[in-house]
Amino acid sequence: MPNLNTLKIFANIGAIIVMIAWGTSFLSSKVLMVTGGFTPVEVFIYRFTFAYLLLLCMTYRKILSNNRTDEFLFLICGMCAGSIYFIAENYALKYTTTGNVSLLVSISPIFTTALMAILYRFMPKPNVIVGSLISFAGVACVIFSSGESFEINPLGDIIALSASVSWAIYTIVVKRLTPIYSTLFITRKLFFYGVITALPLLIMQREPLKLGLLFDLSQPQFLLNFIFLGLLCSAFAYLAWNEVMKQLGAIKANNYLYVQPIVTMVAGYFVLGEQIMFLGYLGCILIIGGILISEKINPRSRRI
């Protein structure tokens, strides 16, 4: 059995790998939605269904949770980390700027820390608070390094904030489930309820379904990007992320979410040829510095 320090090292490495997957997922989603014409709801349901079926093959012996209360908590996880989060994030783009959405969604680690402090009645360590704020400032630098300004658009901004809050709620709810169920089982249930709660929107949408494009071998880019989203960014990433939170604690794990904008910016540079400005480099320094400050270990602190 690996010791605690080894598990934490692997957990930190896992968190970085997950951020790389999620940070580059925007590029694959863009191919499907912009080039292929898939709607955001379609992309979400297809990738989560694919991930669910993969994990079902590994956990088919146990379908239901131990009781109705836990089943309800899994429903909350599926909505908050699945349907509500992704759909709110995408619909917010209709009513506010991309920069606003990216910035407001990135507040989720701050919401997580605040909610955990209220529910568990503890005061976060000063280094956690300071590090989180520094990282958030770095995110703002990265997002607005392209010259986009922050403009208040109440409806879109509120929808974007709801996505951020939903992720924080998921983080808190799943904390109650991790001591009882395996990470595989938790992640599979999350995908199931994420798909079920999003299906009504897919049924109501007027746009024709683009599912056939995934099987069009003359245009393999759609299938390849879908496999990347379903296999790596969904099945693997969520599975790894739930294990990371189990090992590092919710607050420290969620601070890694600040790394996503860095990955997206770097991927945009290499794949799309987008330029990185000085503000972007400054943001990278602030994000990494903030995470290192937050990760400063206090021997007497407890993991939350």
Short mmCIF file of C-alpha atoms in Angstrom, two decimals:
data_model
loop_
_atom_site.label_atom_id
_atom_site.label_comp_id
_atom_site.label_asym_id
_atom_site.label_seq_id
_atom_site.Cartn_x
_atom_site.Cartn_y
_atom_site.Cartn_z
CA MET A 1 0.00 0.00 0.00
CA PRO A 2 1.41 3.45 -0.92
CA ASN A 3 1.93 5.84 2.00
CA LEU A 4 0.02 9.08 2.49
CA ASN A 5 2.72 11.31 0.99
CA THR A 6 2.90 9.17 -2.15
CA LEU A 7 -0.88 9.34 -2.55
CA LYS A 8 -0.77 13.13 -2.25
CA ILE A 9 1.98 13.38 -4.86
CA PHE A 10 -0.07 11.29 -7.29
CA ALA A 11 -3.16 13.35 -6.43
CA ASN A 12 -1.36 16.61 -7.30
CA ILE A 13 -0.10 15.12 -10.56
CA GLY A 14 -3.60 13.86 -11.29
CA ALA A 15 -5.05 17.32 -10.68
CA ILE A 16 -2.65 18.84 -13.22
CA ILE A 17 -3.51 16.17 -15.81
CA VAL A 18 -7.23 16.83 -15.29
CA MET A 19 -6.70 20.57 -15.74
CA ILE A 20 -4.85 19.89 -19.01
CA ALA A 21 -7.77 17.77 -20.21
CA TRP A 22 -10.44 20.28 -19.18
CA GLY A 23 -8.41 23.26 -20.36
CA THR A 24 -8.10 21.82 -23.87
CA SER A 25 -11.68 20.52 -23.99
CA PHE A 26 -12.85 23.94 -25.20
CA LEU A 27 -11.00 23.37 -28.48
CA SER A 28 -12.77 20.06 -29.13
CA SER A 29 -16.13 21.50 -28.12
CA LYS A 30 -15.52 24.36 -30.53
CA VAL A 31 -14.93 21.91 -33.41
CA LEU A 32 -18.20 20.10 -32.67
CA MET A 33 -20.34 23.20 -32.07
CA VAL A 34 -18.90 25.70 -34.55
CA THR A 35 -17.82 23.42 -37.39
CA GLY A 36 -20.22 20.53 -36.86
CA GLY A 37 -23.26 22.52 -35.74
CA PHE A 38 -23.86 20.50 -32.56
CA THR A 39 -25.78 22.35 -29.85
CA PRO A 40 -24.25 22.68 -26.36
CA VAL A 41 -26.91 20.34 -24.96
CA GLU A 42 -26.10 17.72 -27.61
CA VAL A 43 -22.37 17.84 -26.90
CA PHE A 44 -23.00 17.51 -23.16
CA ILE A 45 -25.44 14.60 -23.41
CA TYR A 46 -23.43 12.65 -25.98
CA ARG A 47 -20.14 12.90 -24.07
CA PHE A 48 -21.72 12.13 -20.68
CA THR A 49 -23.68 9.18 -22.08
CA PHE A 50 -20.52 7.76 -23.62
CA ALA A 51 -18.66 8.19 -20.31
CA TYR A 52 -21.54 6.64 -18.36
CA LEU A 53 -21.60 3.52 -20.54
CA LEU A 54 -17.84 3.10 -20.16
CA LEU A 55 -18.01 3.25 -16.36
CA LEU A 56 -21.13 1.09 -16.27
CA CYS A 57 -19.06 -1.75 -17.78
CA MET A 58 -16.78 -1.52 -14.72
CA THR A 59 -19.47 -1.14 -12.03
CA TYR A 60 -22.49 -3.01 -13.41
CA ARG A 61 -22.82 -5.23 -10.30
CA LYS A 62 -24.17 -2.32 -8.23
CA ILE A 63 -26.74 -0.03 -9.84
CA LEU A 64 -28.52 1.74 -6.97
CA SER A 65 -27.06 3.43 -3.91
CA ASN A 66 -27.64 2.22 -0.36
CA ASN A 67 -30.71 4.36 0.34
CA ARG A 68 -32.99 7.06 -1.07
CA THR A 69 -31.12 9.87 0.65
CA ASP A 70 -27.86 8.94 -1.05
CA GLU A 71 -29.68 8.49 -4.36
CA PHE A 72 -30.98 12.05 -4.00
CA LEU A 73 -27.45 13.28 -3.27
CA PHE A 74 -26.24 11.59 -6.45
CA LEU A 75 -29.00 13.42 -8.30
CA ILE A 76 -27.70 16.71 -6.89
CA CYS A 77 -24.15 15.79 -7.99
CA GLY A 78 -25.31 14.96 -11.50
CA MET A 79 -27.14 18.26 -11.81
CA CYS A 80 -24.53 20.50 -10.18
CA ALA A 81 -21.44 19.01 -11.85
CA GLY A 82 -23.27 18.10 -15.03
CA SER A 83 -26.45 19.51 -16.52
CA ILE A 84 -26.75 22.77 -14.55
CA TYR A 85 -23.04 23.60 -14.74
CA PHE A 86 -22.51 22.98 -18.45
CA ILE A 87 -25.84 24.32 -19.66
CA ALA A 88 -25.64 27.45 -17.52
CA GLU A 89 -22.10 28.08 -18.69
CA ASN A 90 -23.08 27.79 -22.35
CA TYR A 91 -26.32 29.76 -22.12
CA ALA A 92 -24.58 32.54 -20.23
CA LEU A 93 -22.58 33.18 -23.40
CA LYS A 94 -25.79 34.32 -25.11
CA TYR A 95 -26.29 37.18 -22.68
CA THR A 96 -22.79 38.27 -21.66
CA THR A 97 -19.22 38.23 -22.93
CA THR A 98 -16.89 35.24 -23.04
CA GLY A 99 -14.53 37.04 -20.69
CA ASN A 100 -17.29 37.59 -18.13
CA VAL A 101 -18.32 33.93 -18.25
CA SER A 102 -14.75 32.66 -17.90
CA LEU A 103 -14.03 34.99 -14.99
CA LEU A 104 -17.28 34.39 -13.09
CA VAL A 105 -17.16 30.60 -13.51
CA SER A 106 -13.61 30.62 -12.13
CA ILE A 107 -14.92 31.96 -8.79
CA SER A 108 -16.08 28.45 -7.85
CA PRO A 109 -13.03 27.74 -5.59
CA ILE A 110 -13.88 30.87 -3.60
CA PHE A 111 -17.52 29.80 -3.28
CA THR A 112 -16.36 26.32 -2.25
CA THR A 113 -14.12 27.70 0.49
CA ALA A 114 -16.88 30.01 1.77
CA LEU A 115 -19.55 27.29 1.82
CA MET A 116 -17.23 24.78 3.47
CA ALA A 117 -16.31 27.34 6.14
CA ILE A 118 -20.00 27.99 6.87
CA LEU A 119 -21.10 24.35 6.91
CA TYR A 120 -18.13 22.97 8.83
CA ARG A 121 -17.69 26.05 11.03
CA PHE A 122 -14.01 26.68 10.53
CA MET A 123 -11.91 29.63 9.49
CA PRO A 124 -9.77 28.95 6.40
CA LYS A 125 -6.06 29.44 6.94
CA PRO A 126 -4.79 32.90 5.85
CA ASN A 127 -2.52 31.32 3.20
CA VAL A 128 -5.54 29.61 1.62
CA ILE A 129 -7.51 32.85 1.41
CA VAL A 130 -4.57 34.93 0.15
CA GLY A 131 -3.46 32.27 -2.32
CA SER A 132 -6.95 31.88 -3.72
CA LEU A 133 -7.36 35.64 -4.23
CA ILE A 134 -3.95 35.90 -5.92
CA SER A 135 -4.82 33.01 -8.25
CA PHE A 136 -8.16 34.61 -9.07
CA ALA A 137 -6.37 37.86 -9.95
CA GLY A 138 -4.12 35.79 -12.21
CA VAL A 139 -7.17 34.26 -13.91
CA ALA A 140 -8.50 37.76 -14.59
CA CYS A 141 -5.16 38.72 -16.17
CA VAL A 142 -5.15 35.64 -18.42
CA ILE A 143 -8.77 36.06 -19.49
CA PHE A 144 -8.52 39.75 -20.31
CA SER A 145 -5.00 39.64 -21.77
CA SER A 146 -6.60 39.60 -25.24
CA GLY A 147 -7.92 43.11 -24.65
CA GLU A 148 -11.52 42.17 -23.84
CA SER A 149 -13.05 44.39 -21.16
CA PHE A 150 -15.36 43.44 -18.32
CA GLU A 151 -18.88 44.74 -18.87
CA ILE A 152 -21.76 44.15 -16.47
CA ASN A 153 -24.58 42.20 -18.13
CA PRO A 154 -26.90 41.22 -15.26
CA LEU A 155 -28.75 38.26 -16.79
CA GLY A 156 -25.74 36.55 -18.36
CA ASP A 157 -23.52 37.29 -15.37
CA ILE A 158 -26.05 35.79 -12.95
CA ILE A 159 -26.34 32.65 -15.10
CA ALA A 160 -22.53 32.35 -15.17
CA LEU A 161 -22.39 32.76 -11.40
CA SER A 162 -25.01 30.03 -11.01
CA ALA A 163 -22.66 27.65 -12.83
CA SER A 164 -19.91 28.58 -10.40
CA VAL A 165 -22.16 28.06 -7.37
CA SER A 166 -23.43 24.73 -8.73
CA TRP A 167 -19.87 23.39 -8.95
CA ALA A 168 -19.21 24.47 -5.35
CA ILE A 169 -22.39 22.68 -4.21
CA TYR A 170 -21.30 19.53 -6.03
CA THR A 171 -17.94 19.66 -4.28
CA ILE A 172 -19.61 19.81 -0.87
CA VAL A 173 -22.22 17.12 -1.59
CA VAL A 174 -19.75 14.62 -3.06
CA LYS A 175 -17.61 15.00 0.08
CA ARG A 176 -20.37 13.22 2.00
CA LEU A 177 -20.45 10.33 -0.49
CA THR A 178 -16.73 9.60 -0.89
CA PRO A 179 -16.31 7.75 2.44
CA ILE A 180 -19.21 5.40 1.55
CA TYR A 181 -18.91 4.64 -2.17
CA SER A 182 -16.05 3.99 -4.56
CA THR A 183 -14.88 6.75 -6.86
CA LEU A 184 -15.97 4.68 -9.86
CA PHE A 185 -19.51 4.31 -8.54
CA ILE A 186 -19.81 8.01 -7.62
CA THR A 187 -18.60 9.16 -11.02
CA ARG A 188 -20.89 6.77 -12.88
CA LYS A 189 -23.94 7.96 -10.92
CA LEU A 190 -22.94 11.57 -11.61
CA PHE A 191 -22.94 10.94 -15.37
CA PHE A 192 -26.29 9.12 -15.22
CA TYR A 193 -28.16 11.91 -13.47
CA GLY A 194 -26.39 14.56 -15.51
CA VAL A 195 -27.77 12.99 -18.70
CA ILE A 196 -31.27 12.32 -17.29
CA THR A 197 -31.73 15.91 -16.10
CA ALA A 198 -30.52 17.35 -19.42
CA LEU A 199 -32.67 15.14 -21.68
CA PRO A 200 -35.77 17.40 -21.52
CA LEU A 201 -33.74 20.25 -23.04
CA LEU A 202 -32.54 17.98 -25.85
CA ILE A 203 -36.12 16.89 -26.55
CA MET A 204 -37.34 20.49 -26.64
CA GLN A 205 -34.60 21.87 -28.90
CA ARG A 206 -35.72 22.76 -32.43
CA GLU A 207 -32.37 22.22 -34.13
CA PRO A 208 -31.96 18.83 -35.88
CA LEU A 209 -29.71 16.35 -34.11
CA LYS A 210 -26.19 15.99 -35.51
CA LEU A 211 -25.52 12.52 -34.08
CA GLY A 212 -25.02 11.09 -37.58
CA LEU A 213 -21.89 13.24 -38.05
CA LEU A 214 -20.10 11.16 -35.43
CA PHE A 215 -20.40 8.13 -37.71
CA ASP A 216 -19.45 9.95 -40.91
CA LEU A 217 -16.01 8.49 -41.63
CA SER A 218 -15.43 11.07 -44.37
CA GLN A 219 -15.25 13.68 -41.58
CA PRO A 220 -13.30 11.89 -38.83
CA GLN A 221 -12.53 15.10 -36.93
CA PHE A 222 -15.96 15.02 -35.31
CA LEU A 223 -15.64 11.46 -34.02
CA LEU A 224 -12.06 12.02 -32.84
CA ASN A 225 -12.98 15.17 -30.91
CA PHE A 226 -16.02 13.44 -29.45
CA ILE A 227 -13.89 10.50 -28.24
CA PHE A 228 -11.45 12.96 -26.68
CA LEU A 229 -14.31 14.71 -24.84
CA GLY A 230 -16.07 11.53 -23.76
CA LEU A 231 -13.10 9.33 -22.89
CA LEU A 232 -10.47 11.72 -21.56
CA CYS A 233 -12.31 14.90 -20.55
CA SER A 234 -15.34 13.10 -19.07
CA ALA A 235 -14.76 9.48 -18.03
CA PHE A 236 -11.09 9.77 -17.05
CA ALA A 237 -11.07 13.39 -15.87
CA TYR A 238 -14.11 13.19 -13.60
CA LEU A 239 -12.96 9.87 -12.20
CA ALA A 240 -9.52 11.28 -11.47
CA TRP A 241 -10.94 14.55 -10.11
CA ASN A 242 -13.18 12.80 -7.58
CA GLU A 243 -10.17 10.82 -6.38
CA VAL A 244 -8.07 14.01 -6.23
CA MET A 245 -10.68 15.67 -3.99
CA LYS A 246 -10.73 12.56 -1.81
CA GLN A 247 -6.96 12.69 -1.30
CA LEU A 248 -6.29 16.45 -1.14
CA GLY A 249 -9.54 17.72 0.32
CA ALA A 250 -12.11 19.84 -1.48
CA ILE A 251 -10.54 23.26 -0.93
CA LYS A 252 -6.99 22.46 -2.02
CA ALA A 253 -8.20 20.39 -4.95
CA ASN A 254 -10.49 23.15 -6.23
CA ASN A 255 -7.65 25.66 -6.22
CA TYR A 256 -6.26 23.72 -9.19
CA LEU A 257 -9.26 24.91 -11.21
CA TYR A 258 -7.41 28.21 -11.56
CA VAL A 259 -4.93 26.40 -13.85
CA GLN A 260 -7.54 25.83 -16.57
CA PRO A 261 -7.22 29.31 -18.15
CA ILE A 262 -3.45 28.82 -18.43
CA VAL A 263 -3.94 25.54 -20.30
CA THR A 264 -6.56 27.08 -22.56
CA MET A 265 -4.30 30.04 -23.32
CA VAL A 266 -1.29 27.83 -24.13
CA ALA A 267 -3.43 25.48 -26.23
CA GLY A 268 -4.79 28.47 -28.12
CA TYR A 269 -1.24 29.60 -28.85
CA PHE A 270 -0.08 26.26 -30.26
CA VAL A 271 -3.30 25.10 -31.94
CA LEU A 272 -5.01 28.31 -33.03
CA GLY A 273 -1.99 30.60 -33.30
CA GLU A 274 -3.33 33.06 -30.72
CA GLN A 275 -0.75 35.45 -29.28
CA ILE A 276 0.08 35.55 -25.56
CA MET A 277 0.40 39.10 -24.25
CA PHE A 278 2.36 40.34 -21.22
CA LEU A 279 -0.79 40.30 -19.12
CA GLY A 280 -1.16 36.61 -19.91
CA TYR A 281 2.34 35.82 -18.66
CA LEU A 282 1.69 37.87 -15.52
CA GLY A 283 -1.51 35.93 -14.97
CA CYS A 284 0.36 32.62 -15.21
CA ILE A 285 2.82 33.76 -12.55
CA LEU A 286 0.03 34.91 -10.24
CA ILE A 287 -1.98 31.70 -10.65
CA ILE A 288 0.96 29.41 -9.97
CA GLY A 289 2.14 31.61 -7.09
CA GLY A 290 -1.33 31.65 -5.55
CA ILE A 291 -1.62 27.86 -5.73
CA LEU A 292 1.79 27.42 -4.10
CA ILE A 293 0.79 29.78 -1.30
CA SER A 294 -2.48 27.91 -0.79
CA GLU A 295 -0.65 24.58 -0.70
CA LYS A 296 1.63 25.74 2.13
CA ILE A 297 1.15 23.01 4.71
CA ASN A 298 0.31 23.75 8.34
CA PRO A 299 1.12 20.67 10.46
CA ARG A 300 -1.89 21.26 12.70
CA SER A 301 -4.40 21.99 9.96
CA ARG A 302 -7.02 19.44 9.07
CA ARG A 303 -7.95 18.44 5.55
CA ILE A 304 -11.37 19.71 4.44
#
